[in-house]
Short mmCIF file of C-alpha atoms in Angstrom, two decimals:
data_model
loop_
_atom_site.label_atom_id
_atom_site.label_comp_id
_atom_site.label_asym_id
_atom_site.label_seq_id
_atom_site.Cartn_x
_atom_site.Cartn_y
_atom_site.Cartn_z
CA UNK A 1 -8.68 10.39 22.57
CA UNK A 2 -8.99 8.64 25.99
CA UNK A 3 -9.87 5.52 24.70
CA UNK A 4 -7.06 5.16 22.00
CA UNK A 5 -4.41 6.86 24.70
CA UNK A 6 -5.19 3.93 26.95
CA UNK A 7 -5.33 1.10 23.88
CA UNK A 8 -2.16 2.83 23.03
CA UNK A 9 -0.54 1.64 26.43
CA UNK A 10 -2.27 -1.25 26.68
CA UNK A 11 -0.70 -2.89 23.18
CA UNK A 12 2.95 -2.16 24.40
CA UNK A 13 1.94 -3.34 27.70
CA UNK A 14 -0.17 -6.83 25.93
CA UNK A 15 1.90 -7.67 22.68
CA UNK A 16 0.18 -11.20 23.03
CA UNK A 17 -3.07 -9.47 22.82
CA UNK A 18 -4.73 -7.75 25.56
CA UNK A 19 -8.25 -6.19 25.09
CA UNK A 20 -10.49 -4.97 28.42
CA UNK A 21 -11.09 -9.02 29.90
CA UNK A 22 -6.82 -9.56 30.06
CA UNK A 23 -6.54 -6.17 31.84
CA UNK A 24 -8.91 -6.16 33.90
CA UNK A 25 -8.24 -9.94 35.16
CA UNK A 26 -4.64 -8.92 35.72
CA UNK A 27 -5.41 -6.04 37.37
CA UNK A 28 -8.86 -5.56 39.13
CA UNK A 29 -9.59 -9.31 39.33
CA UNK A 30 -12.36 -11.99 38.54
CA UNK A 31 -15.30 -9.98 38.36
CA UNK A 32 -14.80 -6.63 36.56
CA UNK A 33 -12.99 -8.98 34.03
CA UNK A 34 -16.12 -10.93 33.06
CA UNK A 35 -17.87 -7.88 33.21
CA UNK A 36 -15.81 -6.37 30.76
CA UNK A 37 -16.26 -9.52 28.64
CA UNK A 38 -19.42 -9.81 28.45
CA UNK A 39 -19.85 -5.88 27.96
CA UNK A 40 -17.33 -6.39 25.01
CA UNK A 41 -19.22 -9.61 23.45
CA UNK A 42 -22.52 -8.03 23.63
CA UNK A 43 -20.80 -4.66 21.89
CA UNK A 44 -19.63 -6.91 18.68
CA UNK A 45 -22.61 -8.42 18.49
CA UNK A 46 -24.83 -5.17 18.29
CA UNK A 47 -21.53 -3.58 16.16
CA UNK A 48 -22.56 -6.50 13.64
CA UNK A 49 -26.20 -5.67 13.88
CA UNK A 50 -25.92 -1.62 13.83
CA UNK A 51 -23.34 -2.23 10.87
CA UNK A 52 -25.19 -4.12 8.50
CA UNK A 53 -28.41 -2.36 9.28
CA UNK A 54 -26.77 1.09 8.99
CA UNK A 55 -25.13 -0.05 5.58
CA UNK A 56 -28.46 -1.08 4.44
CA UNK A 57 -29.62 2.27 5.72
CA UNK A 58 -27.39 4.21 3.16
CA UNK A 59 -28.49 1.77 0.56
CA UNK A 60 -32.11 2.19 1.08
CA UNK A 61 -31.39 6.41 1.40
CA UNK A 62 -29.88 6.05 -2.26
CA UNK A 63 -32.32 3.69 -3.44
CA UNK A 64 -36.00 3.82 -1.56
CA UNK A 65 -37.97 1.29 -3.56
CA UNK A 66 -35.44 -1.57 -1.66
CA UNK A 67 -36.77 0.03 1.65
CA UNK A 68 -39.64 -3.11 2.03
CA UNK A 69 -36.68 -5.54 1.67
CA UNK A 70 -34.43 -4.17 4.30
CA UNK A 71 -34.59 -6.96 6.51
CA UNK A 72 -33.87 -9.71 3.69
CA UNK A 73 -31.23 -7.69 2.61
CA UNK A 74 -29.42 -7.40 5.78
CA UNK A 75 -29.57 -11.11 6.60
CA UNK A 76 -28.17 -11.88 3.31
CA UNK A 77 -25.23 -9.18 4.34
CA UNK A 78 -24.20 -10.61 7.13
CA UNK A 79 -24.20 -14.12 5.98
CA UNK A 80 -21.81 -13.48 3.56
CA UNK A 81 -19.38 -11.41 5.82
CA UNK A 82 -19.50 -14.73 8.15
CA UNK A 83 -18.76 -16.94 4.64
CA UNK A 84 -15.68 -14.17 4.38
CA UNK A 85 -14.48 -14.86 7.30
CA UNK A 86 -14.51 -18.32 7.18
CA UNK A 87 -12.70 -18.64 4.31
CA UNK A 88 -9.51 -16.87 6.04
CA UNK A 89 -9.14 -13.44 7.87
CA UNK A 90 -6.53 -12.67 4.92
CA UNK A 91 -8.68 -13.13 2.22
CA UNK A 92 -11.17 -10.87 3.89
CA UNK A 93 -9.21 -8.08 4.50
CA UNK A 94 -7.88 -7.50 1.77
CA UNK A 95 -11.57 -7.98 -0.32
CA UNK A 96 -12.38 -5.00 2.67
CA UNK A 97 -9.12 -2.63 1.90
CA UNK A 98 -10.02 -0.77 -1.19
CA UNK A 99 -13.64 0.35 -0.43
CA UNK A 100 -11.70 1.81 2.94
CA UNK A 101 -9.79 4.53 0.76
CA UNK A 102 -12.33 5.19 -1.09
CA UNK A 103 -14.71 6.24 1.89
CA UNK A 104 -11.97 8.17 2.99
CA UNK A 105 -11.33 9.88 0.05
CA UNK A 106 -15.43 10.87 -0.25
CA UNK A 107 -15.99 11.54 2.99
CA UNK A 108 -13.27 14.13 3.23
CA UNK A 109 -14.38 15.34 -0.35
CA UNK A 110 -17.64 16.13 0.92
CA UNK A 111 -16.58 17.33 4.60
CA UNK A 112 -13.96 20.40 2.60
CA UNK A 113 -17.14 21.04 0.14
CA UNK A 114 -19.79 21.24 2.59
CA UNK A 115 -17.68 23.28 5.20
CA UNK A 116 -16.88 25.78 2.06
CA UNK A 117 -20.60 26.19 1.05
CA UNK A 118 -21.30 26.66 4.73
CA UNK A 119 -19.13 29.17 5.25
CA UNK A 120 -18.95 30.90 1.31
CA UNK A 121 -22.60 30.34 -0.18
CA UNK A 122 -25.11 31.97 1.87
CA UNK A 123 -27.63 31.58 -0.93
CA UNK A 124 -27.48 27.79 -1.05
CA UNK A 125 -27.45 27.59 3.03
CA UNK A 126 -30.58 29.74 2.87
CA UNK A 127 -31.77 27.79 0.45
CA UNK A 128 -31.15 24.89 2.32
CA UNK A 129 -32.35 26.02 5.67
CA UNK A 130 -35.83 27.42 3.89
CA UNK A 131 -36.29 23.14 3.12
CA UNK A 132 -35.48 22.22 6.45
CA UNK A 133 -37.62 25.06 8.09
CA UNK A 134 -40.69 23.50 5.88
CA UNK A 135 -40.13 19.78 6.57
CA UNK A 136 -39.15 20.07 10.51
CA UNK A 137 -40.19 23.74 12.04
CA UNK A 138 -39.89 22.60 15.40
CA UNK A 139 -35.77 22.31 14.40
CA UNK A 140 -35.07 25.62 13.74
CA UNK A 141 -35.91 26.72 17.14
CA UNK A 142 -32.90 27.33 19.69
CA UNK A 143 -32.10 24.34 22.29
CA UNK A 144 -33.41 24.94 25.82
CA UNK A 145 -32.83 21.74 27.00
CA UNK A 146 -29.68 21.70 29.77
CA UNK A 147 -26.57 19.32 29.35
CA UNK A 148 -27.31 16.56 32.28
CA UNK A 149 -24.61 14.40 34.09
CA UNK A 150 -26.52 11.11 32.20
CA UNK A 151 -26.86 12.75 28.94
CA UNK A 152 -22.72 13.51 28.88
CA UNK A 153 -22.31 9.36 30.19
CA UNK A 154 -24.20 8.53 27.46
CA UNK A 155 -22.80 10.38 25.33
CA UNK A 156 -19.08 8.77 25.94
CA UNK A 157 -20.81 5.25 26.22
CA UNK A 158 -22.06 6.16 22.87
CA UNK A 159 -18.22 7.22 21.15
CA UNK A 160 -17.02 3.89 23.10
CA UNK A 161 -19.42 1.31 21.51
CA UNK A 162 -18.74 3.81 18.09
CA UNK A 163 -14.49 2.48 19.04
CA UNK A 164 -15.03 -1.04 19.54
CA UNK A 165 -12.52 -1.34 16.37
CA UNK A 166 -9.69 -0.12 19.06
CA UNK A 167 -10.26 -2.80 21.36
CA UNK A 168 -10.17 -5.09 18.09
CA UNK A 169 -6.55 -4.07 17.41
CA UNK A 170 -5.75 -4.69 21.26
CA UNK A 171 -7.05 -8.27 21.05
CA UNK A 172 -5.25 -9.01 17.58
CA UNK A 173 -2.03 -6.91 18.10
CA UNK A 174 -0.14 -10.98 16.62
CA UNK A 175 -2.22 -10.61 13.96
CA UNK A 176 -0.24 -7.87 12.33
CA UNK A 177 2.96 -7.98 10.15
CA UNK A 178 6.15 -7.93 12.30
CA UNK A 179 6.81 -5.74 14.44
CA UNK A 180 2.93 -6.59 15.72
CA UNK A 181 3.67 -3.83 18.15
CA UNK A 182 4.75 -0.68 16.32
CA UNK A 183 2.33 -1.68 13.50
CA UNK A 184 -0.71 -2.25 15.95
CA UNK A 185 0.07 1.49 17.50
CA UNK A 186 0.48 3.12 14.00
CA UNK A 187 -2.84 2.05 13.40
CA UNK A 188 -4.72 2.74 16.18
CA UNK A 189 -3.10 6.65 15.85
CA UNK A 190 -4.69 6.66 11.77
CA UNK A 191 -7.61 5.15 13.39
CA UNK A 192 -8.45 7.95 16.26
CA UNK A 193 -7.39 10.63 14.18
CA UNK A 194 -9.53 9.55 10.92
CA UNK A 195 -12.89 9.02 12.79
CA UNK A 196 -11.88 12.16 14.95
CA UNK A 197 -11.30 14.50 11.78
CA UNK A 198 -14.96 12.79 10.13
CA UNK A 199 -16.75 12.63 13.10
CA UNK A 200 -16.50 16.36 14.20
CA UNK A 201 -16.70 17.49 10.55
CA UNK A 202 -19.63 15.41 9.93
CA UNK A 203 -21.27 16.99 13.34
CA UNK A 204 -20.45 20.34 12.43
CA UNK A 205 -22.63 19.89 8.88
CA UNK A 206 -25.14 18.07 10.59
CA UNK A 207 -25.77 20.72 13.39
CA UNK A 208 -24.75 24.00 10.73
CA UNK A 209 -27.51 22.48 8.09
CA UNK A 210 -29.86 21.48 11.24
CA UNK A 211 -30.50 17.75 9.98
CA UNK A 212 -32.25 14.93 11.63
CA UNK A 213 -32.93 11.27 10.18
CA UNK A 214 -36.12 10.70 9.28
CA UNK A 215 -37.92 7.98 7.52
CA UNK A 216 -36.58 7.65 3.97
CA UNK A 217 -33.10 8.27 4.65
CA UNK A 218 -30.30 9.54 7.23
CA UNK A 219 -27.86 12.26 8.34
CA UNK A 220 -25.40 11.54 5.87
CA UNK A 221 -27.42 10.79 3.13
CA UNK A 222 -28.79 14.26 3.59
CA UNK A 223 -25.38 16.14 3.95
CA UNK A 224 -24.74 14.26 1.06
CA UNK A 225 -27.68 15.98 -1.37
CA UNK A 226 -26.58 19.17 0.26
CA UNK A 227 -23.40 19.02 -0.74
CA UNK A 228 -22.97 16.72 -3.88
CA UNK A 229 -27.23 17.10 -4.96
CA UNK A 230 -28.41 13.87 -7.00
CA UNK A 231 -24.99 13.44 -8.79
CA UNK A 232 -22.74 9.95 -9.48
CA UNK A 233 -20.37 11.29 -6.23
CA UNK A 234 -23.94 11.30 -3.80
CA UNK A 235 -24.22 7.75 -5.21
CA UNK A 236 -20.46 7.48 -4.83
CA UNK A 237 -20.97 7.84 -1.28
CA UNK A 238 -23.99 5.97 -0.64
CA UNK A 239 -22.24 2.91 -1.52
CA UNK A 240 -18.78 3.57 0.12
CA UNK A 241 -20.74 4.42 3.01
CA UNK A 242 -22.47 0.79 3.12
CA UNK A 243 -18.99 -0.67 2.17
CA UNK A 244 -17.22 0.96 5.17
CA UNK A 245 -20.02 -0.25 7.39
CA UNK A 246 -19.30 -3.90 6.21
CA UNK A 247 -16.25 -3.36 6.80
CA UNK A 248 -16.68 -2.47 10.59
CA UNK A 249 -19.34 -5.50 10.55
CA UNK A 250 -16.08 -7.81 9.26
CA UNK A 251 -14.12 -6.02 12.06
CA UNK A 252 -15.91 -7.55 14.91
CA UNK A 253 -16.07 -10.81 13.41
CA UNK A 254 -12.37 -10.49 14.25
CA UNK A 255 -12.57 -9.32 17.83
CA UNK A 256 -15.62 -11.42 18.75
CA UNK A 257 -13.99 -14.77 17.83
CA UNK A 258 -11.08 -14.37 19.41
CA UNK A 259 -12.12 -13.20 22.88
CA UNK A 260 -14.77 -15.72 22.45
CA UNK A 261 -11.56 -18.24 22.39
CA UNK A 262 -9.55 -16.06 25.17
CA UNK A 263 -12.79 -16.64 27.66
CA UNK A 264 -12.81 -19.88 26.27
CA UNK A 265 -8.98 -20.74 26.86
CA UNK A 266 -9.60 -19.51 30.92
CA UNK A 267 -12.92 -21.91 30.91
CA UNK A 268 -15.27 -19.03 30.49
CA UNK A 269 -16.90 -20.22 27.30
CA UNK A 270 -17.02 -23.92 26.01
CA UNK A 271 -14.33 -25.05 24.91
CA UNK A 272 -15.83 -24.99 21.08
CA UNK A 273 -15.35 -21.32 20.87
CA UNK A 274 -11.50 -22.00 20.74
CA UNK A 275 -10.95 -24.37 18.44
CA UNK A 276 -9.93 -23.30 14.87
CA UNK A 277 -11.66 -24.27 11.63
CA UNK A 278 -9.90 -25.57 8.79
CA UNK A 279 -8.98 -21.87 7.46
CA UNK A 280 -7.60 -21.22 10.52
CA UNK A 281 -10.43 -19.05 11.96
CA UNK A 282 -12.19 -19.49 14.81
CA UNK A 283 -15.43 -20.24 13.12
CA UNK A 284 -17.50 -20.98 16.10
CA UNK A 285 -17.51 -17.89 17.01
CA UNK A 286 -18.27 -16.85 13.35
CA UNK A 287 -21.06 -18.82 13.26
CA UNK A 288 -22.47 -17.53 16.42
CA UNK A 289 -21.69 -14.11 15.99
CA UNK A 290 -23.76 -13.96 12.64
CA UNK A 291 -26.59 -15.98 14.02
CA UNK A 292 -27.10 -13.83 17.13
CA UNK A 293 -27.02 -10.57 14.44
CA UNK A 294 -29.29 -12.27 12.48
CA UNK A 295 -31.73 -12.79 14.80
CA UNK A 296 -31.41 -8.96 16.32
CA UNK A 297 -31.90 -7.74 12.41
CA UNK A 298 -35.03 -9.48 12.62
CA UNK A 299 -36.59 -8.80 15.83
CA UNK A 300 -36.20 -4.74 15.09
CA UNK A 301 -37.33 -5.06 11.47
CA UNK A 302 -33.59 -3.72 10.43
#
């Protein structure tokens, strides 16, 4: 809520596009500008990264026999969100819209089904709890540990890096239909609300059902069984799950492009990261962008 109340400001404030380096240099000067830069680069590129490799993640949850191939996999993902892209931000966003309803549609599905059995079926909570309480024992035992200063900064660090999509629509407010500004702000609202509403249901489930990843698949996956068990909807949102997190991936090869080109444009950069390929993208920073994930996705195994 504080990030999108400030984003919300800062769009009327920057129709031209203003993410954290424009406000900052206006504002606090030289220094906290680049700092906010190069925080902001670095966040795409690990959004890219965390994206694909948490996509995978849902695949490989679904599907554990592709777990050996996880790195290949992801490489080959993020390749082809870079080709996307450099074909035309156009024709990748609207290759990107449908599997964005659909999540929705699951995810909400599962939050009003799981939240129901939570709170109506005791005997499939016991159930439930019995599995967890033989898998993990050391989980069912009541948190001692206090609430620290750092562990509440990282916490918010955390939900930023989880929001770099806001700063995304900040940096690309003339990328929208006309009015850029009114539609820009509409979207940011749906955005904070959405990931608000799924993020505090999916915590809720997660901390009610006392889940933890472990090796063969994660969080979700596991709310998922509980609530849908091996059926087509589980698989249903296995794959929207990996869809949506392409879709964040194909987000930041929006942002990181085009503040690539804004750093670039104040002599920040070289002057390749602002010139636009023959689709009218700036595919330097397309290129880059997927070779500096690429190499991350290697170096940690995916």
């Amino acid at each position: 809520v504080i990030l999108g109340a400030s984003y919300y400001q800062t769009i009327q404030a920057y129709p031209n596009g203003g993410g954290a380096f424009m406000v900052a240099k206006e504002n606090l000067g030289e220094v906290p500008s680049l700092l906010a830069a190069a925080a902001l680069l670095l966040d795409y590129l690990l959004t890219v990264a965390v994206s694909i490799a948490a996509g995978v993640r849902a695949i490989t949850s679904a599907f554990p026999h592709l777990i050996p191939f996880t790195v290949i996999i992801c490489v080959l993902t993020i390749v082809f969100v870079a080709w996307m892209n450099l074909r035309g931000a156009q024709e990748s966003a609207t290759t990107f819209a449908y599997p964005t309803y659909i999540f929705i549609f699951i995810i909400v599905s599962m939050l009003c089904i799981g939240i129901s059995k939570v709170w109506f079926s005791p005997v499939a909570l016991a159930h439930h709890l019995a599995h967890v309480q033989l898998r993990h024992p050391s989980l069912m035992d009541p948190a001692t540990a206090t609430l620290s200063l750092y562990m509440v900064l990282k916490a918010f660090s955390a939900g930023c890096s989880a929001l770099t999509g806001v700063e995304c629509i900040a940096n690309a407010v003339p990328a929208f239909k006309k009015p850029e500004v009114t539609n820009a702000r509409k979207t940011l609202i749906w955005m904070v609300v959405i990931l608000g509403a799924m993020f505090l249901g999916i915590t809720y489930l997660a901390n009610a059902l006392h889940l933890v990843p472990d090796d063969s698949q994660s969080v979700l996956s596991q709310i998922g069984h509980f609530v849908f068990g091996n059926s087509i909807a589980y698989y249903l949102l296995q794959v929207a799950t990996a869809a949506i997190l392409l879709l964040a991936a194909n987000t930041a090869f929006t942002g990181f492009p085009r503040l690539a080109s804004i750093l670039s444009h104040h002599s920040y950069l070289p002057k390749q990261f602002s010139s636009l390929g023959d689709r009218l993208s700036f595919s330097n920073g397309v290129v880059s962008l997927a070779g500096f994930s690429c190499l991350l996705i290697i170096i940690f195994h995916g």
